[in-house]
Amino acid sequence: MDVLRAERTARARRRAAAAVGGCLGVLGALGAGVLVGFPPQVRLDEAVSRALYAGDDRTPALDLLLEALTTPGVVWFRVLVSLPVLFWLGTRRAWWTAGWVVAANVTVSPLTVLLKELVGRVRPAFEDGGLSYGGLSYPSGHSAGIATLVTVALVLAWPRLAPRWRRPAVLAGVALAVLVGLTRMWLGVHFLSDVLGGWSLGVAWSLTVALVFGALPGGRAALPPREEEP
Protein backbone atom coordinates (compact mmCIF):
# COMPACT_ATOMS: atom_id res chain seq x y z
CA MET A 1 0.00 0.00 0.00
CA ASP A 2 2.80 2.42 0.91
CA VAL A 3 4.57 1.60 -2.35
CA LEU A 4 1.43 2.32 -4.38
CA ARG A 5 0.90 5.58 -2.51
CA ALA A 6 4.50 6.61 -3.17
CA GLU A 7 4.10 5.80 -6.87
CA ARG A 8 0.91 7.89 -7.09
CA THR A 9 2.64 10.79 -5.36
CA ALA A 10 5.63 10.60 -7.69
CA ARG A 11 3.34 10.41 -10.72
CA ALA A 12 1.39 13.46 -9.54
CA ARG A 13 4.61 15.41 -9.06
CA ARG A 14 5.85 14.50 -12.55
CA ARG A 15 2.59 15.59 -14.13
CA ALA A 16 2.58 18.83 -12.18
CA ALA A 17 6.19 19.53 -13.16
CA ALA A 18 5.34 18.89 -16.82
CA ALA A 19 2.36 21.25 -16.56
CA VAL A 20 4.57 23.92 -15.00
CA GLY A 21 7.08 23.56 -17.81
CA GLY A 22 4.40 23.78 -20.48
CA CYS A 23 2.77 26.84 -18.94
CA LEU A 24 6.09 28.61 -18.49
CA GLY A 25 6.84 27.89 -22.15
CA VAL A 26 3.57 29.52 -23.20
CA LEU A 27 4.14 32.48 -20.86
CA GLY A 28 7.65 33.01 -22.18
CA ALA A 29 6.75 32.58 -25.86
CA LEU A 30 3.84 35.02 -25.66
CA GLY A 31 5.91 37.51 -23.67
CA ALA A 32 8.71 37.33 -26.23
CA GLY A 33 6.17 37.85 -29.00
CA VAL A 34 4.90 40.98 -27.27
CA LEU A 35 8.42 42.33 -26.70
CA VAL A 36 9.50 41.94 -30.34
CA GLY A 37 6.11 42.80 -31.81
CA PHE A 38 5.73 39.42 -33.54
CA PRO A 39 3.41 40.37 -36.45
CA PRO A 40 1.04 37.33 -36.48
CA GLN A 41 0.56 37.60 -32.71
CA VAL A 42 0.01 41.36 -32.84
CA ARG A 43 -2.51 41.06 -35.67
CA LEU A 44 -4.41 38.28 -33.89
CA ASP A 45 -4.47 40.26 -30.64
CA GLU A 46 -5.82 43.34 -32.37
CA ALA A 47 -8.43 41.41 -34.36
CA VAL A 48 -9.73 39.55 -31.29
CA SER A 49 -9.79 42.76 -29.27
CA ARG A 50 -11.90 44.57 -31.87
CA ALA A 51 -14.23 41.60 -32.26
CA LEU A 52 -14.86 41.10 -28.53
CA TYR A 53 -14.84 44.65 -27.18
CA ALA A 54 -18.27 45.53 -25.80
CA GLY A 55 -17.93 49.10 -27.14
CA ASP A 56 -17.42 52.61 -25.84
CA ASP A 57 -21.18 53.16 -25.94
CA ARG A 58 -22.15 50.15 -23.81
CA THR A 59 -24.92 50.68 -21.31
CA PRO A 60 -24.22 51.18 -17.60
CA ALA A 61 -26.10 47.94 -16.88
CA LEU A 62 -23.83 45.96 -19.22
CA ASP A 63 -20.76 47.62 -17.76
CA LEU A 64 -21.89 46.70 -14.24
CA LEU A 65 -22.53 43.10 -15.31
CA LEU A 66 -19.08 42.76 -16.88
CA GLU A 67 -17.41 44.25 -13.82
CA ALA A 68 -19.27 41.77 -11.62
CA LEU A 69 -18.31 38.82 -13.83
CA THR A 70 -14.63 39.80 -13.80
CA THR A 71 -14.53 40.09 -9.98
CA PRO A 72 -13.38 36.48 -9.28
CA GLY A 73 -9.99 37.48 -10.68
CA VAL A 74 -9.23 40.21 -8.13
CA VAL A 75 -7.16 39.80 -4.97
CA TRP A 76 -9.88 40.58 -2.44
CA PHE A 77 -12.16 37.93 -3.94
CA ARG A 78 -9.47 35.26 -3.55
CA VAL A 79 -8.93 36.37 0.04
CA LEU A 80 -12.65 36.32 0.80
CA VAL A 81 -13.11 32.85 -0.67
CA SER A 82 -10.01 31.52 1.10
CA LEU A 83 -10.92 32.70 4.60
CA PRO A 84 -13.47 29.98 5.47
CA VAL A 85 -11.17 27.38 3.92
CA LEU A 86 -8.26 28.60 6.04
CA PHE A 87 -10.45 28.58 9.14
CA TRP A 88 -11.44 24.96 8.43
CA LEU A 89 -7.80 24.00 7.85
CA GLY A 90 -6.90 25.71 11.12
CA THR A 91 -9.43 23.62 13.03
CA ARG A 92 -7.70 20.54 11.60
CA ARG A 93 -4.23 21.98 12.38
CA ALA A 94 -3.33 21.50 8.73
CA TRP A 95 -0.71 24.26 8.83
CA TRP A 96 1.28 23.15 5.81
CA THR A 97 -1.89 23.04 3.74
CA ALA A 98 -2.98 26.47 4.93
CA GLY A 99 0.50 27.82 4.24
CA TRP A 100 0.51 26.76 0.62
CA VAL A 101 -3.01 28.10 0.02
CA VAL A 102 -1.94 31.49 1.38
CA ALA A 103 1.42 31.49 -0.40
CA ALA A 104 -0.01 30.66 -3.82
CA ASN A 105 -2.88 33.17 -3.62
CA VAL A 106 -0.88 36.05 -2.15
CA THR A 107 2.36 35.87 -4.12
CA VAL A 108 0.90 35.59 -7.62
CA SER A 109 -0.11 39.28 -7.63
CA PRO A 110 3.36 40.82 -7.03
CA LEU A 111 4.81 38.31 -9.50
CA THR A 112 2.29 39.47 -12.11
CA VAL A 113 3.18 43.11 -11.46
CA LEU A 114 6.88 42.30 -11.87
CA LEU A 115 6.26 40.62 -15.22
CA LYS A 116 4.11 43.55 -16.36
CA GLU A 117 6.99 45.92 -15.65
CA LEU A 118 9.47 43.67 -17.46
CA VAL A 119 7.34 43.40 -20.61
CA GLY A 120 5.92 46.94 -20.50
CA ARG A 121 2.95 46.39 -22.80
CA VAL A 122 0.32 49.13 -22.96
CA ARG A 123 -3.36 48.23 -22.80
CA PRO A 124 -5.71 48.25 -25.82
CA ALA A 125 -6.46 51.80 -26.94
CA PHE A 126 -10.23 51.82 -26.37
CA GLU A 127 -11.71 54.99 -24.92
CA ASP A 128 -13.79 53.20 -22.29
CA GLY A 129 -11.40 50.26 -22.14
CA GLY A 130 -7.64 50.25 -21.84
CA LEU A 131 -7.30 54.03 -22.00
CA SER A 132 -9.43 54.41 -18.87
CA TYR A 133 -7.29 51.93 -16.88
CA GLY A 134 -3.95 52.48 -15.24
CA GLY A 135 -1.12 49.99 -15.32
CA LEU A 136 0.29 47.70 -17.96
CA SER A 137 -1.20 44.81 -19.88
CA TYR A 138 0.91 41.62 -20.10
CA PRO A 139 0.11 39.30 -18.42
CA SER A 140 -3.45 39.86 -17.24
CA GLY A 141 -3.62 40.02 -13.45
CA HIS A 142 -7.28 38.98 -13.35
CA SER A 143 -6.56 35.96 -15.56
CA ALA A 144 -3.57 34.97 -13.43
CA GLY A 145 -5.66 35.44 -10.30
CA ILE A 146 -8.57 33.27 -11.39
CA ALA A 147 -6.22 30.57 -12.74
CA THR A 148 -4.50 30.55 -9.36
CA LEU A 149 -7.78 30.34 -7.46
CA VAL A 150 -9.08 27.50 -9.62
CA THR A 151 -5.80 25.56 -9.55
CA VAL A 152 -5.47 25.87 -5.79
CA ALA A 153 -9.08 24.83 -5.27
CA LEU A 154 -8.73 21.76 -7.51
CA VAL A 155 -5.42 20.62 -6.00
CA LEU A 156 -6.76 21.16 -2.49
CA ALA A 157 -10.05 19.36 -3.06
CA TRP A 158 -8.79 16.58 -5.35
CA PRO A 159 -8.16 13.93 -2.65
CA ARG A 160 -11.56 14.68 -1.12
CA LEU A 161 -13.54 14.49 -4.36
CA ALA A 162 -15.23 11.28 -5.40
CA PRO A 163 -13.94 10.18 -8.82
CA ARG A 164 -17.30 10.93 -10.47
CA TRP A 165 -17.08 14.59 -9.35
CA ARG A 166 -13.54 15.28 -10.48
CA ARG A 167 -14.25 15.92 -14.16
CA PRO A 168 -17.23 18.21 -13.45
CA ALA A 169 -15.06 20.13 -10.96
CA VAL A 170 -12.34 20.63 -13.57
CA LEU A 171 -14.87 21.70 -16.20
CA ALA A 172 -16.47 24.18 -13.79
CA GLY A 173 -13.08 25.63 -12.89
CA VAL A 174 -12.05 25.96 -16.53
CA ALA A 175 -15.39 27.59 -17.38
CA LEU A 176 -14.93 30.16 -14.61
CA ALA A 177 -11.38 30.96 -15.75
CA VAL A 178 -12.53 31.33 -19.36
CA LEU A 179 -15.38 33.61 -18.32
CA VAL A 180 -13.07 35.92 -16.38
CA GLY A 181 -10.62 35.98 -19.28
CA LEU A 182 -13.38 36.89 -21.71
CA THR A 183 -14.55 39.74 -19.49
CA ARG A 184 -11.09 41.30 -19.71
CA MET A 185 -11.46 41.43 -23.49
CA TRP A 186 -15.15 42.41 -23.43
CA LEU A 187 -14.13 45.34 -21.23
CA GLY A 188 -11.35 46.19 -23.68
CA VAL A 189 -8.58 46.23 -21.07
CA HIS A 190 -6.52 43.23 -22.25
CA PHE A 191 -5.42 41.47 -25.41
CA LEU A 192 -5.82 37.74 -26.04
CA SER A 193 -2.10 37.19 -25.38
CA ASP A 194 -2.47 38.91 -22.00
CA VAL A 195 -5.25 36.55 -20.98
CA LEU A 196 -3.45 33.42 -22.18
CA GLY A 197 -0.27 34.56 -20.46
CA GLY A 198 -2.18 35.24 -17.25
CA TRP A 199 -3.74 31.80 -17.23
CA SER A 200 -0.34 30.21 -17.87
CA LEU A 201 1.24 32.20 -15.06
CA GLY A 202 -1.50 31.34 -12.57
CA VAL A 203 -1.38 27.61 -13.25
CA ALA A 204 2.43 27.45 -13.35
CA TRP A 205 2.89 29.43 -10.14
CA SER A 206 0.18 27.57 -8.20
CA LEU A 207 1.64 24.20 -9.13
CA THR A 208 5.17 25.36 -8.38
CA VAL A 209 4.14 26.43 -4.88
CA ALA A 210 2.23 23.15 -4.50
CA LEU A 211 5.38 21.20 -5.39
CA VAL A 212 7.47 23.20 -2.92
CA PHE A 213 5.00 22.74 -0.06
CA GLY A 214 4.14 19.14 -0.91
CA ALA A 215 0.49 19.93 -1.60
CA LEU A 216 -0.07 17.38 -4.33
CA PRO A 217 -1.93 14.19 -3.37
CA GLY A 218 0.20 12.17 -0.97
CA GLY A 219 2.36 15.13 0.07
CA ARG A 220 2.68 16.64 3.55
CA ALA A 221 0.45 19.61 2.66
CA ALA A 222 -2.23 17.56 0.89
CA LEU A 223 -5.53 16.72 2.50
CA PRO A 224 -5.99 13.01 3.20
CA PRO A 225 -8.56 11.13 1.11
CA ARG A 226 -11.92 11.00 2.86
CA GLU A 227 -11.77 7.24 3.30
CA GLU A 228 -8.47 7.53 5.21
CA GLU A 229 -9.91 9.77 7.91
CA PRO A 230 -10.40 8.20 11.36
Short mmCIF file of C-alpha atoms in Angstrom, two decimals, residues 1 5 34 40 50 56 58 62 71 73 84 93 99 115 224 227:
data_model
loop_
_atom_site.label_atom_id
_atom_site.label_comp_id
_atom_site.label_asym_id
_atom_site.label_seq_id
_atom_site.Cartn_x
_atom_site.Cartn_y
_atom_site.Cartn_z
CA MET A 1 0.00 0.00 0.00
CA ARG A 5 0.90 5.58 -2.51
CA VAL A 34 4.90 40.98 -27.27
CA PRO A 40 1.04 37.33 -36.48
CA ARG A 50 -11.90 44.57 -31.87
CA ASP A 56 -17.42 52.61 -25.84
CA ARG A 58 -22.15 50.15 -23.81
CA LEU A 62 -23.83 45.96 -19.22
CA THR A 71 -14.53 40.09 -9.98
CA GLY A 73 -9.99 37.48 -10.68
CA PRO A 84 -13.47 29.98 5.47
CA ARG A 93 -4.23 21.98 12.38
CA GLY A 99 0.50 27.82 4.24
CA LEU A 115 6.26 40.62 -15.22
CA PRO A 224 -5.99 13.01 3.20
CA GLU A 227 -11.77 7.24 3.30
#
